[in-house]
Amino acid sequence: MDDASIPSVGLNSGHTMPVLGLGTWTMTDEVADKTVPVAAQLGYRMVDTAAFYQNERGVGEGIRRSGLPREDFFVTSKVNGRDQGFDRTLRGCEQTLSRLGTDYLDLYLIHWPMPMRGLYVETWRAFIRLVEEGYVRSIGVSNFLPAHLDRIRDETGIVPAVNQIQLHPRIVQQDSRAYAEKQGIVVQSWSPLGQGGKLLSEPVVQKIAERHSKSTAQTILRWHLDQGLVPIPKSADRDRLADNLDVFGFHLTDEEIEEITRLNGSEQPMNPETFEQD
Ligand SMILES: NC(=O)c1ccc[n+]([C@@H]2O[C@H](COP(=O)([O-])OP(=O)(O)OC[C@H]3O[C@@H](n4cnc5c(N)ncnc54)[C@H](OP(=O)(O)O)[C@@H]3O)[C@@H](O)[C@H]2O)c1
């Protein structure tokens, strides 16, 4: 498989982004360094990391060891909670770039809004500066609720390109998705497989997977893609990496999407109003 087999979606920045990427949360530097070249060889081109994951060095090393040019990759990172605020964010980005060993990010996200700290608007102003200075191509947010998004749009005039949120069939996030659609924000789904837990053995998912002769993980990834969501499944296993990418040759019907969506509510999402990241 080559990169031409992963379709792209347009962002409000004028850039494009692959519709499926590699998650790296819980990978150490060492595991990321080993996994990224394997994923790249299979056809992955988007890699999602964060300062908080402490694996940006491994991701950067893996990109270099893949043998592909930097421009072939779409690299996302996220500013840490403790680096929110204008000056700290500029410095946080510089450190992220240095750890990754690159001179630009394709996408930079505010990891959590942490409204109690009251710094996400200043952080967003720094993001706007980072685009103006060429360090970042597209800017977005993660775990932002509509009220947080309203605030940064109203105070800066710049709408995020992406909102990366906790999203899978047990947590379908209708409100955030409806808001994003109206504002032209692309939604990325984090924990798209429900962290590989109970979701993968739900009978309704198994039934639909069997009908398509696909795995339950592939069926759930198709549930995301068929609704215009951008999943970033994490795997450090070659076979599962291949499985998660082999999802572009089939579609779910509207009825199948609806059946799977009925799982909504069987898990509680994390709360962006109260979650505090170090
Ligand atoms: N913005 C945020 O606040 C935030 C929060 C959490 C995550 N994220 C991002 O989203 C990415 C994905 O989320 P996630 O890592 O939480 O969960 P996930 O991608 O839903 O699930 C990952 C788990 O599922 C297993 N798995 C992967 N593919 C599989 C398959 N085909 N069959 C069976 N099991 C499979 C993996 O194990 P193996 O590795 O052993 O295959 C791993 O344990 C993260 O890695 C991170 O980049 C962002």
XYZ file of C-alpha atoms and ligand atoms in Angstrom:
326
model
C 0.000 0.000 0.000
C 1.314 3.512 -0.708
C 0.232 6.875 0.590
C -2.083 7.404 -2.385
C -4.436 4.834 -0.820
C -5.320 7.008 2.192
C -7.775 9.723 1.159
C -7.413 13.257 2.536
C -9.743 15.853 3.970
C -9.408 19.615 3.421
C -8.798 21.874 6.433
C -9.788 25.525 6.897
C -6.055 26.387 6.709
C -5.950 25.365 3.047
C -3.902 22.255 3.863
C -5.090 18.656 3.659
C -4.904 15.868 6.230
C -5.091 12.060 5.827
C -8.452 10.687 6.994
C -6.783 8.077 9.244
C -3.609 8.273 11.308
C -1.476 6.485 13.866
C -2.050 7.173 17.563
C 0.996 6.907 19.828
C -0.303 7.397 23.371
C 1.424 4.921 25.789
C 4.277 4.280 23.324
C 7.679 4.972 24.831
C 10.367 6.641 22.704
C 11.755 3.207 21.983
C 8.430 1.723 20.894
C 7.558 4.787 18.793
C 10.956 4.638 17.123
C 10.313 0.998 16.153
C 6.637 1.358 15.269
C 6.613 4.491 13.104
C 8.797 3.011 10.302
C 6.646 -0.154 10.262
C 3.501 1.955 10.055
C 5.027 4.123 7.317
C 5.944 1.048 5.311
C 2.346 -0.156 5.580
C 1.100 3.214 4.291
C 0.408 5.374 7.358
C 1.362 9.002 6.813
C -0.213 10.798 9.779
C 1.273 10.412 13.270
C -0.357 11.815 16.402
C 1.876 12.613 19.369
C 1.910 15.141 22.225
C 4.434 16.722 24.566
C 2.557 14.902 27.335
C 3.256 11.451 25.803
C 7.008 11.918 26.225
C 7.648 10.082 22.963
C 8.234 12.939 20.515
C 11.923 11.983 20.196
C 11.004 8.413 19.294
C 8.362 9.572 16.809
C 10.871 11.911 15.144
C 13.515 9.209 15.023
C 11.003 6.741 13.563
C 10.055 9.233 10.847
C 13.704 9.652 9.878
C 14.345 5.898 9.950
C 11.342 5.272 7.671
C 13.484 6.532 4.803
C 10.634 8.745 3.576
C 11.044 12.508 3.356
C 9.611 14.596 6.202
C 7.139 16.238 3.780
C 5.466 12.862 3.183
C 4.267 12.834 6.788
C 1.505 14.751 8.527
C 2.800 15.256 12.075
C 0.494 16.347 14.877
C 1.585 17.326 18.368
C -0.117 19.001 21.316
C 0.885 21.626 23.832
C 1.108 20.390 27.400
C -1.133 21.729 30.152
C 1.789 23.269 32.001
C 2.861 25.126 28.830
C -0.388 27.016 28.358
C -0.114 30.821 28.156
C 1.393 32.937 25.354
C 5.148 32.805 26.029
C 5.170 29.319 27.467
C 3.343 27.974 24.416
C 5.892 29.509 22.046
C 8.639 27.863 24.079
C 6.707 24.579 24.334
C 6.410 24.452 20.549
C 10.121 25.145 20.122
C 10.893 22.216 22.439
C 8.450 19.936 20.633
C 10.066 20.788 17.282
C 13.490 20.149 18.734
C 12.491 16.758 20.187
C 10.855 15.729 16.910
C 13.857 17.004 14.971
C 11.727 18.932 12.494
C 11.290 22.604 11.702
C 7.507 22.556 11.384
C 4.395 20.765 12.590
C 1.532 19.953 10.263
C -0.948 20.343 13.097
C -0.584 21.706 16.621
C -3.379 21.204 19.147
C -4.209 22.603 22.582
C -4.378 19.276 24.425
C -7.082 20.172 26.989
C -8.911 23.496 27.518
C -8.556 23.459 31.321
C -10.999 26.370 31.676
C -10.245 26.685 35.395
C -6.738 27.925 34.535
C -8.181 30.513 32.125
C -5.257 30.362 29.676
C -6.609 28.751 26.540
C -7.343 32.029 24.698
C -3.770 33.268 25.284
C -2.503 29.858 24.201
C -4.595 30.164 21.033
C -3.086 33.604 20.324
C 0.358 31.980 20.498
C -0.829 29.306 18.066
C -1.882 32.036 15.606
C 1.610 33.547 15.944
C 3.221 30.122 15.317
C 1.350 29.860 12.009
C 2.385 33.404 11.020
C 6.007 32.523 11.766
C 5.888 29.282 9.757
C 6.438 26.827 12.612
C 2.989 25.279 12.284
C 0.800 24.743 9.206
C -2.608 24.166 10.805
C -3.840 24.798 14.326
C -6.573 23.113 16.270
C -7.746 22.044 19.687
C -8.529 18.886 21.574
C -11.264 18.151 24.100
C -12.875 21.567 23.516
C -16.599 21.962 24.132
C -18.709 24.321 21.972
C -18.518 27.075 24.638
C -14.694 26.992 24.563
C -14.701 27.065 20.765
C -17.096 30.036 20.737
C -14.752 31.908 23.012
C -11.599 31.502 20.938
C -13.478 32.347 17.729
C -15.088 35.445 19.271
C -11.879 36.714 20.872
C -9.426 35.985 18.034
C -11.516 35.574 14.872
C -9.695 32.305 14.058
C -11.620 29.032 14.033
C -9.634 25.830 14.766
C -9.046 23.496 11.824
C -9.543 20.399 13.988
C -11.109 19.375 17.294
C -9.721 16.023 18.500
C -12.206 14.481 20.929
C -12.942 11.218 22.713
C -15.234 9.530 20.241
C -16.356 5.979 19.477
C -19.702 4.169 19.294
C -20.150 4.217 23.085
C -19.474 7.997 23.221
C -20.785 9.542 20.010
C -20.517 13.263 20.946
C -23.492 14.521 18.887
C -23.318 18.118 20.189
C -19.635 18.627 19.471
C -19.997 17.054 16.029
C -22.999 19.188 15.065
C -21.144 22.311 16.200
C -18.001 21.319 14.260
C -19.977 20.709 11.101
C -21.522 24.184 11.254
C -18.128 25.820 11.816
C -16.176 23.778 9.231
C -14.043 22.101 11.912
C -12.791 18.561 11.157
C -13.368 16.131 14.038
C -10.629 13.646 14.916
C -11.676 10.690 17.072
C -9.356 9.771 19.925
C -9.650 6.284 21.416
C -11.543 5.416 18.209
C -11.503 1.710 19.178
C -12.540 2.404 22.764
C -8.939 1.565 23.742
C -9.373 -1.948 22.401
C -11.742 -2.897 25.229
C -15.301 -4.152 25.394
C -16.319 -2.269 22.259
C -14.411 -4.753 20.090
C -16.531 -7.638 21.355
C -19.946 -5.964 21.271
C -22.336 -8.456 19.592
C -23.761 -5.845 17.215
C -20.264 -4.956 15.999
C -19.381 -8.642 15.648
C -22.520 -9.314 13.619
C -21.858 -6.459 11.189
C -18.146 -7.337 10.960
C -19.006 -10.923 9.984
C -21.404 -9.672 7.310
C -18.551 -7.705 5.690
C -15.884 -10.365 6.392
C -13.944 -7.745 8.369
C -12.593 -7.559 11.908
C -14.530 -5.690 14.592
C -11.771 -3.043 14.719
C -12.080 -2.477 10.962
C -15.864 -2.234 11.273
C -15.579 0.407 13.989
C -13.002 2.375 11.986
C -15.424 2.307 9.040
C -18.153 3.625 11.399
C -15.907 6.669 11.931
C -14.862 7.123 8.292
C -18.372 6.736 6.882
C -19.452 9.661 9.073
C -16.571 11.938 8.063
C -14.686 11.442 11.342
C -10.891 11.043 11.334
C -9.804 8.131 13.585
C -6.246 7.823 14.927
C -6.080 4.214 16.218
C -2.989 3.264 18.189
C -1.273 -0.048 17.697
C 2.306 -1.142 18.157
C 1.669 -4.522 16.522
C 2.394 -5.003 12.808
C -0.684 -7.151 12.095
C -3.058 -4.836 13.916
C -1.479 -1.802 12.225
C -2.141 -3.456 8.858
C -5.679 -4.429 9.893
C -6.495 -0.873 10.964
C -5.338 0.539 7.629
C -7.145 -1.983 5.448
C -10.484 -0.175 5.738
C -10.825 1.657 2.429
C -12.446 -1.098 0.369
C -15.863 -1.310 2.018
C -18.651 0.845 3.520
C -21.308 0.413 6.172
C -24.924 1.069 5.272
C -26.837 3.862 7.027
C -28.745 1.173 8.947
C -25.515 -0.476 10.120
C -24.140 2.883 11.281
C -27.402 3.470 13.131
C -27.318 0.027 14.781
C -23.759 0.573 16.034
C -24.601 4.119 17.176
C -27.196 2.638 19.563
C -24.255 1.679 21.790
C -24.015 5.373 22.658
C -24.276 6.149 26.356
C -22.764 2.890 27.584
C -19.614 4.747 28.664
C -19.073 8.172 30.225
C -16.684 10.579 28.457
C -13.957 12.434 30.332
C -15.074 15.915 31.382
C -13.183 18.785 29.656
C -14.587 21.308 32.161
C -12.752 19.707 35.054
C -9.882 17.654 33.609
C -6.486 19.072 34.632
C -3.361 18.043 32.761
C 0.014 18.688 34.322
N -6.310 14.335 22.694
C -6.407 13.524 23.738
O -6.719 13.945 24.868
C -6.152 12.074 23.543
C -6.460 11.155 24.560
C -6.219 9.807 24.338
C -5.700 9.390 23.118
N -5.371 10.306 22.152
C -4.773 9.886 20.845
O -5.642 8.952 20.227
C -4.907 7.763 19.941
C -5.815 6.547 19.958
O -6.448 6.394 21.206
P -6.050 5.256 22.268
O -4.637 4.882 22.094
O -6.491 5.779 23.584
O -7.019 4.053 21.953
P -7.468 3.197 20.663
O -6.696 3.594 19.467
O -8.948 3.248 20.630
O -7.067 1.720 21.109
C -5.734 1.346 21.287
C -5.700 -0.033 21.942
O -6.380 -0.977 21.097
C -5.480 -2.022 20.718
N -5.729 -2.254 19.283
C -5.388 -1.464 18.251
N -5.804 -1.967 17.081
C -6.418 -3.135 17.370
C -7.041 -4.128 16.572
N -7.102 -4.029 15.257
N -7.573 -5.205 17.215
C -7.492 -5.331 18.568
N -6.926 -4.424 19.372
C -6.384 -3.326 18.779
C -4.084 -1.510 20.982
O -3.216 -2.534 21.371
P -1.852 -2.898 20.553
O -0.957 -1.690 20.560
O -1.289 -4.031 21.354
O -2.290 -3.304 19.171
C -4.318 -0.556 22.150
O -4.314 -1.278 23.376
C -3.833 7.763 21.053
O -2.828 6.826 20.829
C -3.421 9.193 21.015
O -2.558 9.443 19.915
C -5.616 11.627 22.348
